[in-house]
Amino acid sequence: MSVRRGHEPWLSFAQSEPKTPAQIQIRLAGDKRKHYEGRVEVNYNGEWGTVCDDDFDISAAHVVCRELGYLGAVAWYPSAKYGKGEGHIWLDNVHCTGREASLADCLSNGFGVSDCRHTEDVGVVCTQKRIPGFHFISTSSNDVETLDVRVEDVRIRATFSQRKRIPITEGFVEVKDAGKWRQICDEWWSPMNSRIVCGMHGFPGEKGFNTRSYRLLSARRKKNYWGFSVNCTGNEAHLSTCRMGKHRLMGNSTCARGMPVVVSCVPGRLFAPSQSLGFRKAYRPEQPLVRLRGGGNLGEGRVEVLKGGVWGTVCDDNWDLRAATVVCRELGFGTAKEALTGARLGQGMGPVHMNEVECSGFEKSLTECYFNRDALGCSHEEDAAVRCNVPAMSLRSRLRLSGGRNPYEGRVEVLVERNGSMVWGTVCSENWGMIEAMVVCRQLGLGFASHAFQETWYWPGDVSADSVVMSGVRCSGTEMSLAQCLHHGKHLSCPKGGGRFAAGVSCSDGAPDLVLNAELVEHTTYLEDRPMYMLQCAHEENCLASSAAMADTSSYRRLLRFSSQIHNNGRADFRPKAGQHAWIWHECHRRHYHSMEVFTHYDLLSLNGTRVAEGHKASFCLEDTECDEGIPKRYACANFGQQGITVGCWDTYRHDIDCQWIDVTDVKPGDYIFQVVINPNYEVAESDYTNNIMRCQCRYDGYRIWTYNCHTGGSRSSDVNEFPGIMTNQLQRR
């Protein structure tokens, strides 16, 4: 079912001295997912039209992107990838050298001379970096007199009394024009403009402020006004996509009936002051309807929605910046920087709840947007994701990596106050692990941790920073900075000291994500009574209950057996922490090397959480048993081969191999919880540890066992109420 889309307004750019008499404007339109990509549209003689893909190449794309104010092009796409345009096809058979100042300077058939259809409309993807001081002109007219306006950046400048606040939520709006910061006259300013400025700076909304105090303050300041007004509709992701109006002020002339624009933004719940912490503890927070998973940095992740008490993903069909911005604002961030498609931040599990999502941009939740309930067939390879604008928290200024071979690794050094001055020092590596390393990489904006190091003698850091300034660090993994983790105060305790024994990390853009197939476990559980004489190898590997030590060889052990299938749904292969030189050959089974001594934990728990029986599964071998279609197997244990699980593959442990069980010989009849935990000691980095645990309900009558309601962690809601809109807001023709 198709949805009719209008053009999004787009600021256009052009050189101040075009080489040809033809004056054109260019914009990027269509089904965009980023503000720097889209269908190429040209305004000629006051009418917008498109460009045919015949003979178009990367050189022409470079010209387009530079004309739009970007440093260059990354790619171009034929065949109306961003949707079919309307009106004239202004240019066809375009030939550019790449050095032209405007697309109008390139050789072509001439304006309006084309034998193409709109199915051949060309699109481009530009670099994210802007050309400093490039020229803006308005899309509302083709007035080339405005070509001398330059804008490089936008900021919220706090008053002197508020500059120590983090994040800065209120202040004067200033634009950088030809290297100078200028104010905007508020005579034509609207709340919708404030909404976009706040969104760009990582805040979900705007609020009122004390106008009188700012008027008094601005009266005492020398002003330098920008000569143009901005007109946003409120659903843009960035100020550069708003329309502009001509409002020229000569020199430093005053804003006759107004004052400089001021915005006051509402911080999201992660960034709000915590004076009301007592209330937060007293009241259970409302169950969220939308969440992000699989992202390495703050404000990014795969989009998941809650329906019927079960979390599911969103298909990327029609996924765009407008829908992504609704998600970001809902979660307490600003507007979206990117609307990601193709499971760029990993694949989810379970159902795909929404497809062909269509948002106006003003919804309070993604669940209020229209979507197509009848559009079936989406796989998790099409899971949508977002990257949101987040507030500037100055988190990176107090932490650094030193001595590494590249910016992604090194000794962890923190900036702390000592005797009235700020000094750099190291972190004690005692109990330093993967969870703490994850927090460091997130704080630095470097994604996920790939390794956590307790010795860093091979990374010579700053000698003046060898002293330990932080010890006893213990993180939960959800902190935004290392300082938020539990740690010792002024009384440090670190027997090994810093220097060569300081904590270190290695960071990575991607990480694996192991998820157990809960349905397979539920369908394969059964009981087996097995004689003790057939369990000698398993007994040597501690796969039986402690009472087995005194059992007669002719006695039987009762085993709860099952199969497990462990998928890698992340963005990097899962590899054992230890290298091949440290793998252990087990003489008993004479079949494999153990690359991880404890890969999974199997437990039977009472209903109050007390362990009544346990098992553990050393990784007999980590290998690709099967893979999704088109993905080759990379890891096999045979002949001392490399071990691991490739992205898109899974490792299967059948119910009939040793140690794939829990010894329930001593368990009394009753109701229990069956639990499996993968990578229980967090030895290997993963993008999401919440789905490493699987629980089932089970009933044992002394002879048989029933296992039911198996599900992985994070797949269900604590409140199994459907959110109201998702069954009624189906996609409609409008």
XYZ file of C-alpha atoms in Angstrom:
734
model
C 0.000 0.000 0.000
C 1.578 3.249 -1.055
C 1.604 6.441 0.944
C 1.574 9.813 -0.709
C 4.494 11.948 0.414
C 5.123 15.619 -0.071
C 8.529 17.185 -0.504
C 10.332 17.999 2.677
C 11.581 21.593 2.765
C 15.324 21.729 2.327
C 17.788 24.541 2.611
C 19.678 24.983 -0.616
C 23.134 26.300 -1.231
C 24.921 27.827 -4.179
C 28.193 29.536 -4.966
C 28.245 33.325 -4.788
C 29.598 33.709 -8.336
C 28.011 31.119 -10.651
C 29.876 30.454 -13.850
C 26.800 30.385 -16.104
C 23.786 32.661 -16.453
C 21.499 29.804 -15.370
C 20.567 30.303 -11.709
C 19.490 27.101 -9.982
C 18.829 25.797 -6.517
C 19.317 22.209 -5.410
C 17.695 20.218 -2.632
C 17.535 16.606 -1.461
C 14.006 15.228 -1.272
C 12.077 11.960 -1.216
C 12.148 9.029 1.166
C 15.226 10.176 3.090
C 16.668 8.462 6.119
C 19.426 10.996 6.720
C 19.458 14.726 6.157
C 22.452 14.419 3.847
C 20.896 12.009 1.329
C 17.957 12.001 -1.033
C 16.598 12.514 -4.520
C 18.355 15.350 -6.375
C 15.905 18.124 -7.220
C 16.673 21.314 -9.134
C 14.767 24.618 -9.058
C 14.951 26.297 -12.471
C 12.746 29.196 -13.591
C 10.863 28.976 -10.315
C 9.854 25.302 -10.700
C 11.246 22.242 -8.955
C 12.185 19.210 -11.034
C 14.484 16.180 -10.990
C 17.680 14.889 -12.664
C 17.820 11.773 -14.840
C 20.327 9.023 -13.949
C 21.566 8.611 -17.551
C 25.373 9.148 -17.618
C 25.299 10.391 -14.011
C 28.411 9.394 -12.028
C 30.254 10.053 -8.764
C 31.840 13.218 -10.181
C 28.397 14.705 -10.722
C 27.418 13.582 -7.221
C 30.428 15.470 -5.821
C 29.263 18.632 -7.593
C 25.736 18.231 -6.190
C 26.957 17.679 -2.625
C 29.390 20.591 -2.688
C 26.641 22.807 -4.085
C 24.590 21.756 -1.062
C 27.411 22.712 1.306
C 28.902 19.282 2.006
C 32.540 18.340 1.461
C 31.673 15.750 -1.159
C 29.675 12.651 -2.065
C 29.829 9.128 -0.676
C 27.593 7.452 -3.270
C 24.862 7.978 -5.862
C 21.841 5.838 -6.738
C 19.871 5.442 -9.998
C 16.292 4.287 -10.609
C 14.422 6.517 -8.133
C 15.849 4.891 -4.985
C 14.401 7.772 -2.960
C 11.030 7.683 -4.705
C 9.747 9.211 -7.920
C 9.695 12.980 -8.163
C 7.158 15.223 -9.850
C 7.181 17.949 -12.480
C 9.952 18.532 -15.015
C 13.021 16.377 -15.475
C 15.281 19.370 -15.817
C 18.620 17.689 -16.589
C 19.575 14.576 -18.557
C 22.898 13.066 -19.735
C 24.813 15.155 -17.193
C 28.614 15.062 -17.588
C 30.727 16.670 -14.831
C 34.467 16.716 -14.267
C 33.871 17.099 -10.519
C 35.446 20.565 -10.389
C 32.342 22.544 -11.386
C 30.881 25.044 -8.926
C 27.300 24.146 -9.829
C 25.424 21.344 -11.555
C 24.350 24.019 -14.060
C 28.004 24.289 -15.162
C 28.167 20.624 -16.202
C 27.563 19.512 -19.781
C 24.039 18.189 -20.397
C 21.270 18.113 -23.001
C 20.115 21.495 -21.688
C 17.410 22.389 -19.212
C 14.164 20.533 -19.851
C 15.567 18.402 -22.698
C 15.113 14.783 -21.609
C 13.688 11.450 -22.752
C 13.583 10.043 -19.182
C 10.777 9.130 -16.814
C 10.649 9.720 -13.077
C 11.530 6.054 -12.524
C 15.059 7.174 -13.511
C 15.372 10.001 -10.957
C 18.864 10.077 -9.463
C 19.748 10.306 -5.757
C 22.945 11.014 -3.833
C 24.462 10.415 -0.400
C 26.769 13.208 0.787
C 29.405 13.241 3.506
C 28.189 14.486 6.879
C 30.870 17.185 7.061
C 29.943 20.678 5.932
C 32.061 23.176 4.020
C 32.821 25.944 6.561
C 31.030 29.180 5.734
C 28.955 27.868 2.858
C 26.088 29.952 1.476
C 22.439 29.340 2.355
C 19.565 30.504 0.198
C 15.839 30.081 0.765
C 13.789 27.414 -0.975
C 10.744 29.677 -0.917
C 12.100 31.822 -3.752
C 14.901 31.824 -6.251
C 16.265 35.172 -5.108
C 19.996 35.074 -5.786
C 20.480 38.307 -3.823
C 20.575 36.193 -0.683
C 23.684 34.328 -1.779
C 25.999 36.229 0.584
C 24.489 34.670 3.739
C 26.790 32.171 5.481
C 25.937 29.783 8.289
C 28.319 27.182 9.713
C 26.881 26.170 13.093
C 24.117 26.788 15.639
C 24.563 26.935 19.418
C 22.741 27.700 22.650
C 24.845 30.274 24.506
C 24.109 30.184 28.221
C 24.213 33.274 30.419
C 27.210 33.611 32.708
C 25.264 32.344 35.739
C 24.168 29.172 33.916
C 27.363 28.147 32.119
C 28.402 25.711 34.843
C 25.186 23.736 34.428
C 25.480 20.450 32.571
C 23.774 20.048 30.222
C 23.102 23.630 29.107
C 19.347 23.784 28.510
C 18.723 27.520 28.168
C 20.290 30.553 26.537
C 20.571 32.761 23.465
C 20.406 31.072 20.061
C 23.379 32.029 17.920
C 24.400 31.092 14.396
C 27.957 31.067 13.114
C 28.044 33.251 10.035
C 31.337 33.775 8.166
C 33.299 32.807 11.281
C 31.357 35.083 13.672
C 28.592 34.194 16.104
C 25.432 36.232 15.515
C 22.070 36.508 17.252
C 18.667 36.033 15.613
C 15.924 38.648 15.924
C 12.883 37.137 17.656
C 10.264 39.182 15.760
C 9.456 36.206 13.486
C 10.588 33.456 15.852
C 8.075 30.724 16.741
C 7.850 27.916 19.326
C 8.309 25.463 16.437
C 11.721 26.970 15.748
C 12.624 26.518 19.430
C 11.438 22.911 19.257
C 13.900 22.173 16.429
C 16.826 23.996 18.090
C 16.218 22.041 21.307
C 15.978 18.801 19.328
C 19.301 19.451 17.571
C 20.946 19.857 20.977
C 19.552 16.594 22.376
C 16.392 17.765 24.166
C 12.888 16.369 23.508
C 11.009 19.665 23.866
C 10.978 23.382 24.693
C 9.416 25.340 27.574
C 8.852 28.916 28.664
C 11.419 31.173 30.342
C 11.695 34.534 32.106
C 11.581 36.949 29.156
C 12.111 40.041 31.328
C 15.504 38.924 32.666
C 16.790 38.156 29.180
C 15.479 41.467 27.823
C 17.365 43.332 30.535
C 20.473 41.272 29.876
C 20.364 41.782 26.106
C 19.908 45.541 26.536
C 23.357 45.726 28.127
C 25.058 43.632 25.452
C 26.383 44.592 22.078
C 24.373 42.763 19.436
C 25.272 41.509 16.007
C 22.136 40.217 14.308
C 21.928 37.624 11.582
C 20.022 38.956 8.601
C 17.515 36.160 8.080
C 14.544 34.583 9.805
C 13.793 30.872 10.156
C 10.412 29.211 9.683
C 10.193 25.605 10.936
C 7.067 23.461 10.850
C 8.180 21.540 13.958
C 8.746 18.079 12.531
C 12.167 18.693 10.993
C 15.202 16.839 12.318
C 17.599 19.761 11.839
C 17.416 23.535 11.445
C 18.979 23.225 7.992
C 15.757 21.609 6.720
C 13.571 24.568 7.803
C 12.514 27.295 5.391
C 14.202 30.666 5.603
C 12.812 34.147 5.131
C 14.536 37.301 4.010
C 14.966 39.681 6.944
C 18.031 41.774 6.237
C 19.454 43.939 9.020
C 22.323 46.169 8.019
C 25.419 45.891 10.188
C 24.714 45.956 13.918
C 21.292 47.590 13.639
C 18.894 46.697 16.404
C 15.933 44.360 16.259
C 13.355 47.181 16.368
C 10.423 45.434 18.036
C 12.192 42.489 19.596
C 15.345 41.053 21.146
C 17.758 38.157 20.488
C 16.099 34.757 20.349
C 16.243 32.706 23.561
C 15.303 29.040 23.933
C 14.697 26.998 27.068
C 14.705 23.234 26.607
C 13.261 20.384 28.655
C 15.944 17.770 29.398
C 15.059 14.094 29.024
C 14.756 11.937 32.120
C 18.353 10.683 31.830
C 19.685 14.233 31.965
C 17.247 15.936 34.345
C 18.398 17.190 37.775
C 17.833 14.587 40.483
C 16.351 16.686 43.289
C 13.212 14.524 43.220
C 15.137 11.271 43.570
C 13.063 10.343 46.592
C 9.913 10.387 44.495
C 11.563 8.258 41.835
C 12.315 5.599 44.418
C 8.810 5.737 45.883
C 6.881 5.270 42.661
C 7.348 2.534 40.094
C 8.168 4.098 36.721
C 5.655 3.681 33.933
C 6.332 0.726 31.642
C 7.904 2.125 28.451
C 6.313 1.268 25.127
C 9.460 1.767 23.047
C 13.108 0.961 23.782
C 16.509 0.849 22.068
C 18.692 -2.261 22.006
C 22.082 -3.162 20.545
C 23.594 0.336 20.373
C 27.101 0.972 21.646
C 26.648 4.699 22.317
C 24.128 6.752 24.207
C 20.956 7.448 22.244
C 21.315 4.784 19.572
C 19.972 1.305 19.044
C 17.546 -1.053 17.348
C 13.948 0.151 17.840
C 11.708 -2.269 19.730
C 8.047 -1.795 20.667
C 5.845 -3.529 23.222
C 2.674 -5.283 22.116
C 0.666 -7.771 24.117
C 3.392 -7.893 26.739
C 5.968 -9.057 24.160
C 8.782 -6.931 22.748
C 9.194 -6.919 18.972
C 11.000 -4.960 16.272
C 10.027 -2.442 13.571
C 10.477 -3.166 9.858
C 12.527 -0.599 7.952
C 10.075 -0.214 5.032
C 9.459 3.580 4.702
C 11.558 4.160 7.833
C 12.656 7.819 7.793
C 14.008 10.671 9.921
C 10.530 11.784 10.942
C 9.626 8.432 12.510
C 13.104 8.123 14.006
C 12.751 11.563 15.593
C 9.463 10.517 17.236
C 11.338 7.585 18.825
C 14.194 9.807 19.982
C 11.920 12.421 21.574
C 9.816 9.710 23.220
C 12.920 8.298 24.910
C 14.072 11.695 26.201
C 16.630 12.546 23.512
C 16.517 15.195 20.790
C 15.846 14.787 17.093
C 17.263 11.898 15.076
C 20.671 12.142 13.449
C 20.084 8.982 11.420
C 17.260 6.562 10.648
C 19.123 3.278 10.166
C 17.869 0.365 8.089
C 18.928 -3.197 7.304
C 19.529 -4.263 10.924
C 22.561 -1.950 11.065
C 22.553 -2.232 14.883
C 21.907 -5.960 15.057
C 18.900 -8.232 14.620
C 16.179 -8.642 17.220
C 14.295 -11.781 18.223
C 10.599 -12.503 18.374
C 7.876 -10.812 16.296
C 8.089 -7.827 13.931
C 5.320 -5.637 15.341
C 5.218 -2.670 12.945
C 5.828 -2.122 9.227
C 5.529 0.823 6.828
C 5.437 3.279 9.706
C 4.170 6.767 8.843
C 4.569 9.556 11.429
C 3.609 13.231 11.297
C 6.459 14.062 13.664
C 4.233 15.339 16.485
C 3.231 12.004 18.019
C 4.112 11.435 21.679
C 5.019 7.830 20.931
C 5.895 5.697 17.911
C 2.891 3.570 18.859
C 0.631 6.480 17.841
C 1.984 6.554 14.278
C 0.188 4.880 11.396
C 1.525 1.545 10.202
C 0.457 -1.225 7.861
C -0.785 -4.231 9.773
C -1.288 -6.229 6.591
C 2.263 -5.791 5.280
C 3.737 -9.127 6.317
C 6.943 -10.878 5.382
C 9.519 -8.642 7.053
C 12.506 -10.502 8.480
C 14.851 -9.347 11.225
C 17.365 -8.502 8.499
C 15.164 -5.409 8.002
C 15.055 -4.240 11.631
C 14.969 -0.431 11.930
C 17.276 1.524 14.239
C 18.050 5.130 15.195
C 20.861 7.424 16.254
C 19.605 10.375 18.288
C 21.035 13.778 19.134
C 22.028 13.741 22.812
C 22.937 16.670 25.084
C 26.553 17.761 25.442
C 27.447 16.385 28.872
C 31.244 17.000 28.804
C 31.688 13.324 29.687
C 34.686 12.819 27.432
C 36.705 15.670 28.943
C 37.360 13.735 32.186
C 38.455 10.446 30.653
C 41.061 9.415 28.085
C 42.877 6.382 26.681
C 46.645 6.647 26.706
C 49.460 4.692 25.042
C 47.393 2.570 22.679
C 48.242 1.855 19.064
C 45.064 3.646 17.931
C 42.375 5.912 19.489
C 40.227 2.866 20.323
C 42.567 1.330 22.910
C 44.864 2.234 25.762
C 45.337 2.681 29.477
C 42.325 4.299 31.148
C 43.181 7.682 32.687
C 40.722 9.898 34.573
C 40.817 13.564 35.530
C 40.170 14.212 39.244
C 40.631 17.014 41.734
C 43.552 16.667 44.120
C 44.586 19.405 46.561
C 42.650 22.061 44.707
C 43.971 21.239 41.226
C 42.891 18.855 38.458
C 45.279 15.954 37.786
C 45.251 12.903 35.521
C 45.722 9.446 37.007
C 45.083 5.746 36.422
C 42.362 3.341 37.529
C 43.117 0.360 39.772
C 42.737 -2.854 37.780
C 41.682 -5.044 40.700
C 38.326 -6.673 39.723
C 38.377 -4.635 36.504
C 36.224 -6.425 33.940
C 34.186 -6.220 30.757
C 31.249 -4.326 32.291
C 33.535 -1.527 33.516
C 35.286 -1.445 30.130
C 31.885 -1.101 28.411
C 31.128 2.033 30.440
C 34.503 3.567 29.480
C 33.970 2.970 25.753
C 30.434 4.368 25.920
C 31.597 7.473 27.805
C 34.219 8.148 25.122
C 31.742 7.558 22.297
C 33.810 4.612 21.008
C 31.050 1.996 20.991
C 31.545 -1.332 22.742
C 34.441 -2.774 24.707
C 36.133 -5.706 23.011
C 38.633 -6.385 25.838
C 39.244 -5.357 29.442
C 42.881 -5.409 30.574
C 44.258 -5.700 34.099
C 47.846 -5.138 32.993
C 48.904 -2.399 30.588
C 52.703 -2.528 30.687
C 52.743 -2.695 26.867
C 50.927 0.676 26.665
C 53.264 3.354 28.009
C 50.916 6.111 29.096
C 51.687 9.550 30.433
C 54.328 8.993 33.163
C 52.939 11.896 35.171
C 49.586 10.047 35.312
C 50.900 6.729 36.747
C 49.380 7.268 40.206
C 46.090 5.531 40.987
C 43.284 8.072 41.469
C 40.292 5.699 41.330
C 39.920 2.234 42.871
C 37.218 -0.257 43.778
C 35.297 0.409 40.556
C 32.155 -1.695 40.123
C 29.679 -0.852 37.342
C 26.230 -2.192 36.529
C 26.728 -1.407 32.842
C 24.003 1.247 32.504
C 26.105 4.205 33.686
C 26.892 7.106 31.333
C 30.320 7.667 32.901
C 32.879 5.814 35.014
C 32.370 8.365 37.805
C 28.768 7.155 38.176
C 29.938 3.615 38.996
C 30.500 2.536 42.582
C 34.123 3.230 43.602
C 36.248 4.119 46.590
C 36.293 7.752 47.615
C 39.375 9.579 48.824
C 40.615 6.469 50.654
C 42.053 4.485 47.758
C 42.954 0.807 48.023
C 45.022 -0.771 45.255
C 47.744 -3.250 46.352
C 49.268 -3.609 42.863
C 49.238 0.124 42.210
C 48.954 1.833 38.829
C 51.518 2.156 36.054
C 51.970 -1.203 34.382
C 49.095 -2.692 36.412
C 46.586 0.056 35.573
C 43.233 -0.760 33.971
C 42.964 -0.647 30.193
C 40.380 -1.185 27.471
C 40.047 -1.867 23.784
C 36.894 -0.543 22.086
C 35.073 -1.572 18.912
C 32.256 -0.302 16.701
C 30.449 -3.647 16.781
C 29.932 -6.499 19.215
C 28.387 -9.980 19.110
C 25.014 -10.709 20.696
C 24.256 -14.282 21.748
C 20.611 -15.277 22.118
C 19.319 -18.731 23.100
C 16.437 -20.257 21.142
C 13.930 -20.610 23.996
C 11.373 -22.473 21.880
C 13.838 -25.264 21.091
C 14.687 -25.710 24.780
C 10.998 -25.956 25.654
C 10.359 -28.603 22.977
C 13.347 -30.844 23.773
C 13.385 -31.194 27.588
C 13.004 -34.691 29.016
C 14.251 -36.888 31.902
C 16.753 -39.709 31.569
C 17.942 -42.154 34.219
C 21.554 -42.933 33.348
C 23.853 -45.414 35.139
C 26.779 -43.925 37.009
C 29.331 -46.099 35.215
C 28.429 -44.294 31.945
C 29.028 -40.871 33.503
C 32.665 -41.072 34.569
C 33.904 -38.455 32.079
C 31.059 -36.098 32.953
C 31.793 -36.631 36.657
C 35.438 -35.690 36.107
C 34.275 -32.476 34.437
C 31.991 -31.605 37.411
C 28.795 -31.981 35.398
C 26.978 -33.915 38.142
C 25.579 -32.942 41.526
C 27.899 -33.119 44.539
C 26.128 -36.267 45.834
C 27.518 -38.167 42.822
C 30.906 -38.277 44.563
C 29.524 -40.867 46.989
C 27.335 -42.712 44.496
C 27.886 -46.360 43.673
C 28.934 -47.094 40.085
C 25.851 -49.295 39.677
C 23.468 -46.520 40.766
C 21.584 -44.187 38.448
C 21.523 -40.425 38.100
C 18.369 -38.626 36.950
C 19.220 -36.028 34.302
C 17.094 -33.185 32.930
C 18.253 -33.136 29.308
C 17.558 -30.623 26.539
C 19.013 -29.137 23.366
C 20.269 -25.570 23.110
C 20.740 -23.461 20.003
C 22.729 -20.261 20.535
C 22.416 -17.586 17.824
C 24.795 -14.686 17.210
C 22.512 -11.789 16.235
C 25.107 -9.045 16.767
C 27.482 -7.162 14.485
C 30.741 -9.005 15.247
C 31.774 -12.649 15.545
C 31.737 -14.191 19.019
C 35.267 -15.354 19.811
C 36.551 -16.948 23.036
C 38.489 -14.666 25.343
C 41.542 -16.947 25.463
C 43.750 -17.570 22.440
C 44.447 -21.050 21.104
C 47.599 -21.361 23.196
C 45.441 -21.280 26.351
C 42.775 -23.785 25.266
C 42.602 -26.978 27.337
C 42.601 -30.487 25.887
C 40.387 -32.726 28.005
C 41.815 -36.231 28.070
C 38.513 -37.785 29.087
C 36.473 -37.150 25.965
C 39.458 -36.852 23.599
C 37.332 -34.924 21.122
C 37.899 -31.223 21.603
C 39.670 -28.296 23.219
C 37.805 -26.197 25.768
C 38.156 -22.565 24.723
C 35.998 -21.190 27.589
C 35.918 -23.106 30.828
C 32.372 -21.933 31.611
C 30.279 -20.993 28.592
C 26.798 -21.532 30.067
C 25.194 -22.129 33.458
C 22.213 -24.437 33.867
C 20.192 -24.074 37.075
C 16.968 -25.349 38.574
C 15.555 -22.785 40.996
C 12.752 -22.832 43.523
C 9.959 -20.313 42.958
C 11.654 -17.929 45.413
C 14.921 -18.086 43.424
C 16.912 -20.561 45.544
C 19.107 -22.920 43.530
C 18.127 -26.565 44.081
C 20.205 -28.126 41.277
C 22.813 -26.885 38.866
C 24.864 -27.809 35.856
C 27.441 -26.046 33.750
C 28.537 -26.350 30.190
C 32.140 -25.730 29.314
C 32.390 -24.763 25.671
C 33.299 -28.180 24.298
C 33.841 -26.209 21.156
C 32.419 -23.003 19.755
C 31.578 -23.498 16.098
C 29.083 -22.653 13.386
C 26.634 -25.564 13.328
C 24.293 -23.829 10.854
C 23.993 -20.347 9.305
C 21.353 -18.186 7.698
C 21.096 -18.494 3.926
C 24.042 -16.939 2.142
C 26.336 -16.801 5.181
C 29.350 -19.160 5.043
C 30.536 -21.026 8.127
C 33.836 -19.679 9.442
C 34.514 -21.678 12.602
C 34.921 -25.442 13.040
C 36.519 -27.326 15.928
C 37.941 -30.196 13.876
C 41.727 -30.451 13.697
C 42.277 -27.782 16.362
C 40.455 -25.264 14.186
C 39.462 -21.707 15.057
C 36.526 -21.445 17.455
C 33.715 -18.899 17.450
C 30.196 -18.140 16.225
C 29.816 -16.064 13.058
C 27.236 -13.288 12.827
C 24.075 -14.886 11.429
C 25.081 -18.403 12.549
C 24.324 -20.561 15.571
C 26.015 -23.225 17.665
C 23.823 -26.192 18.595
C 24.415 -28.443 21.613
C 22.253 -31.525 21.191
C 20.456 -33.086 24.125
C 22.439 -36.337 23.768
C 25.955 -34.978 24.456
C 27.649 -35.052 27.848
C 26.988 -32.229 30.305
C 23.998 -30.973 28.301
C 21.814 -31.499 31.365
C 21.047 -30.719 34.986
C 21.478 -33.522 37.548
C 18.080 -33.566 39.343
C 18.624 -36.824 41.225
C 18.169 -35.131 44.620
C 15.312 -32.811 43.614
C 11.910 -33.308 45.262
C 8.670 -33.116 43.262
C 7.261 -29.604 42.879
C 7.165 -26.438 40.753
C 10.476 -24.905 39.703
C 12.172 -22.391 37.405
C 14.578 -23.770 34.821
C 17.282 -21.198 33.962
C 20.041 -21.067 31.349
C 22.649 -18.279 31.310
C 25.078 -17.816 28.399
C 28.471 -16.176 28.934
C 27.644 -15.910 32.665
C 30.932 -14.308 33.731
C 30.824 -11.634 30.989
C 34.169 -12.895 29.721
C 33.346 -11.855 26.162
C 31.840 -8.489 25.206
C 28.275 -8.447 23.875
C 26.011 -5.636 22.745
C 23.176 -6.857 24.989
C 23.596 -9.029 28.069
C 19.902 -8.902 29.047
C 19.002 -11.565 26.472
C 21.722 -13.976 27.670
C 19.359 -15.461 30.235
C 16.466 -17.811 29.523
C 13.866 -18.987 32.024
C 11.136 -21.614 31.861
C 8.491 -22.712 34.314
C 8.536 -26.427 35.024
C 6.658 -28.992 37.120
C 8.219 -32.240 38.357
C 6.069 -35.020 39.812
C 8.893 -37.415 40.639
C 8.551 -39.311 37.365
C 7.930 -36.795 34.596
C 8.727 -33.146 33.987
C 6.721 -30.484 32.118
C 8.529 -27.400 30.811
C 6.507 -24.435 29.564
C 6.490 -20.636 29.094
C 10.175 -20.458 28.138
C 11.409 -16.986 27.174
C 14.643 -15.041 26.979
C 15.409 -12.083 29.203
C 14.087 -8.773 27.944
C 11.568 -10.383 25.566
C 8.539 -9.909 27.831
C 7.032 -6.981 29.685
C 6.530 -6.906 33.413
C 3.064 -5.567 32.537
C 1.336 -7.682 29.920
C -1.053 -4.918 28.851
C -1.221 -4.107 25.167
C -0.574 -0.503 24.377
C -3.857 0.912 23.159
C -3.082 2.314 19.741
C -1.264 -0.453 17.947
C -4.374 -2.467 17.067
C -6.295 0.540 15.726
C -3.819 2.882 14.038
C -3.394 0.883 10.865
C -2.101 2.517 7.724
C -4.825 4.425 5.924
C -5.013 6.217 2.605
C -4.930 9.955 3.133
